[in-house]
Amino acid sequence: MKTGLVLEGGGMRGLFTAGVMDVMMEHGIRFDGIVGVSAGATFGCNYKSHQPGRVLRYNVRFKDDPRYMGLRSLFRTGDLVGADFSYHTLPNELDIFDRETYKSDPTEFHVVCTDAETGEPVYHRIDVMDDDGLDWIRASASMPLVSRPVRLGGRLLLDGGIADSIPLRYFQSQGFERNVVILTQPKGFFKKRTKLMPLFHIFMRRYPAIVRAMSRRHLMYNDELSYLAEQERLGNILLIYPQDTLPIGRTEQDEAKIRHVYAMGREAGEEMMTPVKEFL
C-alpha cells in the first residue's frame, strides 16, 4: 500500500506545515509520494531533499529583502514574490536546495497548478529539481492578482489552490491509498466566497476562466473538506491541522509571527508523531 503526504497551501500559513514536516523528517518518517499546492509545494519539496529547518531559515533571513517578497517586487516585476530571486537566486546561490538528494530520493513529488485559460487543475510530477522544476513550483504558488501567469508545457499557469486546494482525490487516483493530510486551517473551518471578486472582474478579465473558478472556489474547497471528513471516518487518511486559526497573514514578514507559527507546527507534529507512526 503506497503512502502519501498531501499538503495544502495558504501562503505563510505554510510555516505551520513546515514545522510539522521538520518533526516528521527528524523522526525518520518517509512517504512514497508527496503532493503540494502553492506553499505546500514551495515548502514541501524540502521533504524530498531532506532539508529540515530550511523553510524557516530562508524566510527569516530574507523576510525584509525587497527582492524576496513585497510591494516593491510587485510594482517592479508584476510578482509579489520575486520570481528570479525566490525561485533561482535563493535556491541556487544563497540557501542552496539539495538537488542531488532530491533526485536520488525515491519519493514521488507532485505539484498542482491551475490553467489560467481553462480554470482546470494541472498536475505535474517533478523528478529533477532543475530550473524547469523550480518554475513548476513557482507556477503552483503564483497567486492571482499579485502574480504573473507562468508559461510551462504550453500552458499559462497560476496557483494550484484555485482549482484543487486539497488534492487528496488526485493522489488517491495515483495509487496513494494511505495519506497524511496537513491543513493550514483549523478543524471546523468553512470557506466563504471571496470578497475580492470585484478586483478579479477588473484585473483578471483577460482570464475569465480564473474569474469563474474564483467565484466558486469556496464551493470546491468546502466539498473537499467534506470528502476529507468521509475519508477520515473510513480510516484512509490522517489529518493534521492547527488547533486555532493561525495568527499570520498570507504574505507575513513579521519574524515573531513567522517563528511562532512554525513553532505551532512543530508542537502539532510532536503531538501527532505516535498517531502518524501507527497510521503508516
Short mmCIF file of C-alpha atoms in Angstrom, two decimals:
data_model
loop_
_atom_site.label_atom_id
_atom_site.label_comp_id
_atom_site.label_asym_id
_atom_site.label_seq_id
_atom_site.Cartn_x
_atom_site.Cartn_y
_atom_site.Cartn_z
CA MET A 1 0.00 0.00 0.00
CA LYS A 2 1.51 3.34 -1.10
CA THR A 3 1.64 6.12 1.47
CA GLY A 4 1.26 9.78 0.62
CA LEU A 5 1.62 13.23 2.14
CA VAL A 6 -0.90 15.85 0.96
CA LEU A 7 -0.02 19.50 1.63
CA GLU A 8 -2.49 22.37 1.46
CA GLY A 9 -1.30 25.87 0.58
CA GLY A 10 -2.08 29.15 2.32
CA GLY A 11 0.91 31.43 1.82
CA MET A 12 2.85 31.94 5.03
CA ARG A 13 0.38 29.74 6.89
CA GLY A 14 2.55 27.06 5.30
CA LEU A 15 5.08 27.66 8.06
CA PHE A 16 2.80 25.52 10.21
CA THR A 17 3.20 22.76 7.62
CA ALA A 18 6.96 23.30 7.62
CA GLY A 19 7.09 22.81 11.37
CA VAL A 20 5.12 19.56 11.15
CA MET A 21 7.29 18.29 8.29
CA ASP A 22 10.54 19.08 10.07
CA VAL A 23 9.45 17.00 13.05
CA MET A 24 8.47 14.12 10.77
CA MET A 25 11.82 14.30 8.96
CA GLU A 26 13.68 14.31 12.27
CA HIS A 27 11.75 11.17 13.26
CA GLY A 28 12.64 9.44 10.02
CA ILE A 29 9.09 9.37 8.63
CA ARG A 30 9.13 8.69 4.88
CA PHE A 31 6.37 8.61 2.28
CA ASP A 32 6.06 7.03 -1.15
CA GLY A 33 4.78 10.29 -2.54
CA ILE A 34 4.11 13.94 -1.71
CA VAL A 35 1.72 16.35 -3.42
CA GLY A 36 1.85 20.06 -2.64
CA VAL A 37 -0.28 23.04 -3.60
CA SER A 38 1.13 26.57 -3.61
CA ALA A 39 3.02 26.97 -0.30
CA GLY A 40 2.60 23.23 0.13
CA ALA A 41 4.73 22.86 -3.00
CA THR A 42 7.32 25.56 -2.23
CA PHE A 43 7.87 24.25 1.30
CA GLY A 44 7.09 20.57 0.70
CA CYS A 45 9.89 19.99 -1.79
CA ASN A 46 12.33 20.28 1.13
CA TYR A 47 11.00 16.96 2.42
CA LYS A 48 12.31 15.12 -0.63
CA SER A 49 15.64 16.96 -0.42
CA HIS A 50 15.97 16.07 3.29
CA GLN A 51 16.44 19.67 4.46
CA PRO A 52 14.62 20.23 7.77
CA GLY A 53 14.88 23.81 9.01
CA ARG A 54 15.46 25.30 5.58
CA VAL A 55 11.98 26.84 5.21
CA LEU A 56 12.20 28.73 8.49
CA ARG A 57 15.80 29.71 7.85
CA TYR A 58 15.34 31.41 4.50
CA ASN A 59 12.02 33.02 5.41
CA VAL A 60 13.62 34.67 8.44
CA ARG A 61 16.81 35.59 6.60
CA PHE A 62 15.13 37.20 3.58
CA LYS A 63 11.85 38.47 5.05
CA ASP A 64 12.93 42.11 4.64
CA ASP A 65 14.76 41.67 1.33
CA PRO A 66 12.76 43.56 -1.33
CA ARG A 67 13.89 41.01 -3.90
CA TYR A 68 12.12 38.23 -1.99
CA MET A 69 8.60 39.49 -1.33
CA GLY A 70 6.78 42.78 -1.08
CA LEU A 71 5.12 45.65 -2.88
CA ARG A 72 8.41 46.80 -4.41
CA SER A 73 8.73 43.47 -6.18
CA LEU A 74 5.07 43.60 -7.24
CA PHE A 75 5.36 47.07 -8.77
CA ARG A 76 8.69 46.37 -10.48
CA THR A 77 8.09 42.85 -11.77
CA GLY A 78 4.38 42.08 -11.53
CA ASP A 79 5.06 39.42 -8.89
CA LEU A 80 4.60 39.98 -5.17
CA VAL A 81 7.09 37.14 -4.61
CA GLY A 82 10.13 37.97 -6.74
CA ALA A 83 10.36 35.22 -9.35
CA ASP A 84 14.05 35.32 -10.26
CA PHE A 85 15.27 35.84 -6.71
CA SER A 86 12.94 33.41 -4.93
CA TYR A 87 12.99 30.56 -7.43
CA HIS A 88 16.51 30.82 -8.83
CA THR A 89 18.96 33.04 -6.93
CA LEU A 90 17.87 31.89 -3.47
CA PRO A 91 17.85 28.09 -4.05
CA ASN A 92 20.89 28.12 -6.35
CA GLU A 93 23.18 30.54 -4.50
CA LEU A 94 22.00 31.82 -1.11
CA ASP A 95 20.31 28.90 0.68
CA ILE A 96 21.15 26.06 -1.63
CA PHE A 97 18.49 23.49 -2.41
CA ASP A 98 19.99 19.99 -2.38
CA ARG A 99 19.19 18.92 -5.92
CA GLU A 100 21.23 15.71 -5.78
CA THR A 101 19.48 14.41 -2.67
CA TYR A 102 16.13 15.40 -4.15
CA LYS A 103 16.92 13.49 -7.35
CA SER A 104 18.19 10.36 -5.58
CA ASP A 105 15.33 10.13 -3.07
CA PRO A 106 12.68 7.71 -4.43
CA THR A 107 9.73 9.73 -3.08
CA GLU A 108 7.48 11.00 -5.86
CA PHE A 109 6.84 14.75 -5.70
CA HIS A 110 3.80 16.24 -7.42
CA VAL A 111 2.54 19.82 -7.65
CA VAL A 112 -0.82 21.30 -8.55
CA CYS A 113 -1.29 24.36 -10.76
CA THR A 114 -4.32 25.95 -12.41
CA ASP A 115 -4.60 26.51 -16.16
CA ALA A 116 -5.28 30.24 -16.48
CA GLU A 117 -7.15 29.77 -19.75
CA THR A 118 -9.44 26.90 -18.70
CA GLY A 119 -9.59 27.17 -14.91
CA GLU A 120 -8.84 23.44 -14.65
CA PRO A 121 -6.23 21.85 -12.38
CA VAL A 122 -2.91 20.78 -13.88
CA TYR A 123 -0.90 18.10 -12.07
CA HIS A 124 2.81 17.64 -12.63
CA ARG A 125 5.40 15.27 -11.19
CA ILE A 126 8.85 16.80 -10.61
CA ASP A 127 11.59 14.18 -10.64
CA VAL A 128 14.51 16.58 -11.11
CA MET A 129 14.56 19.99 -9.45
CA ASP A 130 16.29 21.84 -12.27
CA ASP A 131 15.27 25.32 -13.41
CA ASP A 132 12.18 23.87 -15.10
CA GLY A 133 11.21 22.10 -11.88
CA LEU A 134 11.62 25.31 -9.91
CA ASP A 135 9.36 27.08 -12.39
CA TRP A 136 6.67 24.45 -11.78
CA ILE A 137 6.97 25.23 -8.06
CA ARG A 138 6.67 28.93 -8.85
CA ALA A 139 3.60 28.33 -11.01
CA SER A 140 1.88 26.36 -8.25
CA ALA A 141 2.38 29.31 -5.89
CA SER A 142 1.57 32.17 -8.29
CA MET A 143 -1.34 33.80 -6.50
CA PRO A 144 -3.82 35.57 -8.80
CA LEU A 145 -3.92 39.38 -8.69
CA VAL A 146 -0.36 39.56 -7.36
CA SER A 147 1.48 37.22 -9.76
CA ARG A 148 2.01 36.86 -13.48
CA PRO A 149 0.89 33.56 -15.02
CA VAL A 150 3.80 31.21 -15.71
CA ARG A 151 4.07 29.61 -19.16
CA LEU A 152 5.04 25.95 -18.92
CA GLY A 153 4.24 22.93 -21.03
CA GLY A 154 2.31 25.07 -23.50
CA ARG A 155 0.02 26.41 -20.77
CA LEU A 156 -0.33 29.59 -18.76
CA LEU A 157 -0.39 28.54 -15.12
CA LEU A 158 -1.42 30.08 -11.79
CA ASP A 159 -1.81 28.98 -8.16
CA GLY A 160 -3.00 25.39 -7.84
CA GLY A 161 -5.28 26.28 -4.95
CA ILE A 162 -7.68 27.98 -7.35
CA ALA A 163 -8.74 24.65 -8.87
CA ASP A 164 -7.75 21.97 -6.34
CA SER A 165 -6.83 23.21 -2.87
CA ILE A 166 -6.50 19.83 -1.13
CA PRO A 167 -5.65 17.27 -3.85
CA LEU A 168 -6.46 14.08 -1.93
CA ARG A 169 -8.70 12.68 -4.67
CA TYR A 170 -5.93 13.21 -7.21
CA PHE A 171 -3.35 11.44 -5.08
CA GLN A 172 -5.67 8.54 -4.43
CA SER A 173 -6.17 8.25 -8.19
CA GLN A 174 -2.38 7.91 -8.49
CA GLY A 175 -2.41 4.87 -6.22
CA PHE A 176 -1.60 6.52 -2.88
CA GLU A 177 -4.14 4.78 -0.68
CA ARG A 178 -3.00 5.81 2.80
CA ASN A 179 -2.42 9.53 3.16
CA VAL A 180 -1.42 12.01 5.84
CA VAL A 181 -3.01 15.39 5.07
CA ILE A 182 -1.65 18.61 6.57
CA LEU A 183 -4.10 21.51 6.58
CA THR A 184 -3.38 25.15 7.41
CA GLN A 185 -6.87 25.92 8.71
CA PRO A 186 -8.33 24.59 11.99
CA LYS A 187 -10.98 21.90 12.30
CA GLY A 188 -14.42 23.30 11.60
CA PHE A 189 -13.17 25.94 9.15
CA PHE A 190 -15.65 26.74 6.39
CA LYS A 191 -14.58 28.85 3.41
CA LYS A 192 -16.77 31.75 2.33
CA ARG A 193 -16.94 33.36 -1.10
CA THR A 194 -14.02 35.74 -1.53
CA LYS A 195 -14.76 39.43 -1.06
CA LEU A 196 -12.19 40.22 -3.76
CA MET A 197 -14.43 39.23 -6.67
CA PRO A 198 -14.80 42.86 -7.87
CA LEU A 199 -11.00 43.00 -8.20
CA PHE A 200 -10.94 39.72 -10.09
CA HIS A 201 -13.52 41.04 -12.54
CA ILE A 202 -11.36 44.11 -13.15
CA PHE A 203 -7.78 42.83 -13.06
CA MET A 204 -8.26 39.25 -14.24
CA ARG A 205 -10.69 39.95 -17.08
CA ARG A 206 -8.14 38.56 -19.55
CA TYR A 207 -8.66 35.20 -17.83
CA PRO A 208 -12.42 34.72 -17.47
CA ALA A 209 -11.94 31.05 -16.51
CA ILE A 210 -9.95 32.17 -13.45
CA VAL A 211 -12.67 34.65 -12.53
CA ARG A 212 -15.26 31.86 -12.72
CA ALA A 213 -13.05 29.47 -10.75
CA MET A 214 -12.51 32.04 -8.01
CA SER A 215 -16.23 32.77 -7.80
CA ARG A 216 -16.87 29.11 -6.93
CA ARG A 217 -13.64 28.31 -5.15
CA HIS A 218 -15.36 28.25 -1.75
CA LEU A 219 -17.72 25.56 -3.04
CA MET A 220 -14.83 23.46 -4.31
CA TYR A 221 -12.91 23.88 -1.07
CA ASN A 222 -15.84 23.01 1.18
CA ASP A 223 -16.60 19.95 -0.95
CA GLU A 224 -13.02 18.83 -0.43
CA LEU A 225 -13.40 19.31 3.32
CA SER A 226 -16.48 17.06 3.22
CA TYR A 227 -14.51 14.45 1.33
CA LEU A 228 -11.70 14.64 3.90
CA ALA A 229 -14.21 14.03 6.69
CA GLU A 230 -15.57 11.00 4.86
CA GLN A 231 -12.10 9.56 4.22
CA GLU A 232 -11.12 10.18 7.83
CA ARG A 233 -14.17 8.23 9.03
CA LEU A 234 -13.17 5.36 6.74
CA GLY A 235 -9.65 5.36 8.18
CA ASN A 236 -7.98 6.16 4.85
CA ILE A 237 -6.35 9.41 5.95
CA LEU A 238 -4.82 11.04 9.00
CA LEU A 239 -5.48 14.76 9.34
CA ILE A 240 -3.06 17.20 10.95
CA TYR A 241 -4.27 20.77 11.42
CA PRO A 242 -3.75 23.75 13.73
CA GLN A 243 -5.95 23.90 16.82
CA ASP A 244 -6.82 27.54 16.17
CA THR A 245 -6.72 30.00 13.28
CA LEU A 246 -3.06 30.67 12.56
CA PRO A 247 -2.06 34.20 13.65
CA ILE A 248 -0.26 35.06 10.43
CA GLY A 249 -1.03 36.71 7.10
CA ARG A 250 -0.53 35.07 3.71
CA THR A 251 2.41 37.39 2.98
CA GLU A 252 3.61 37.91 6.56
CA GLN A 253 7.06 39.46 7.15
CA ASP A 254 6.99 39.77 10.95
CA GLU A 255 9.72 37.50 12.33
CA ALA A 256 7.97 36.86 15.64
CA LYS A 257 4.85 35.63 13.83
CA ILE A 258 6.90 33.55 11.41
CA ARG A 259 8.70 31.79 14.24
CA HIS A 260 5.52 31.40 16.30
CA VAL A 261 3.53 29.69 13.54
CA TYR A 262 6.48 27.42 12.73
CA ALA A 263 6.66 26.51 16.43
CA MET A 264 2.93 25.74 16.39
CA GLY A 265 3.60 23.32 13.56
CA ARG A 266 6.42 21.65 15.45
CA GLU A 267 4.20 21.26 18.51
CA ALA A 268 1.44 19.69 16.42
CA GLY A 269 3.99 17.41 14.77
CA GLU A 270 5.31 16.16 18.11
CA GLU A 271 1.77 15.58 19.39
CA MET A 272 0.85 13.61 16.26
CA MET A 273 4.05 11.60 15.92
CA THR A 274 2.74 8.43 17.59
CA PRO A 275 -0.54 8.52 15.61
CA VAL A 276 1.43 9.10 12.38
CA LYS A 277 3.70 6.13 13.02
CA GLU A 278 0.74 3.91 13.89
CA PHE A 279 -1.21 5.06 10.84
CA LEU A 280 1.66 4.39 8.45
#
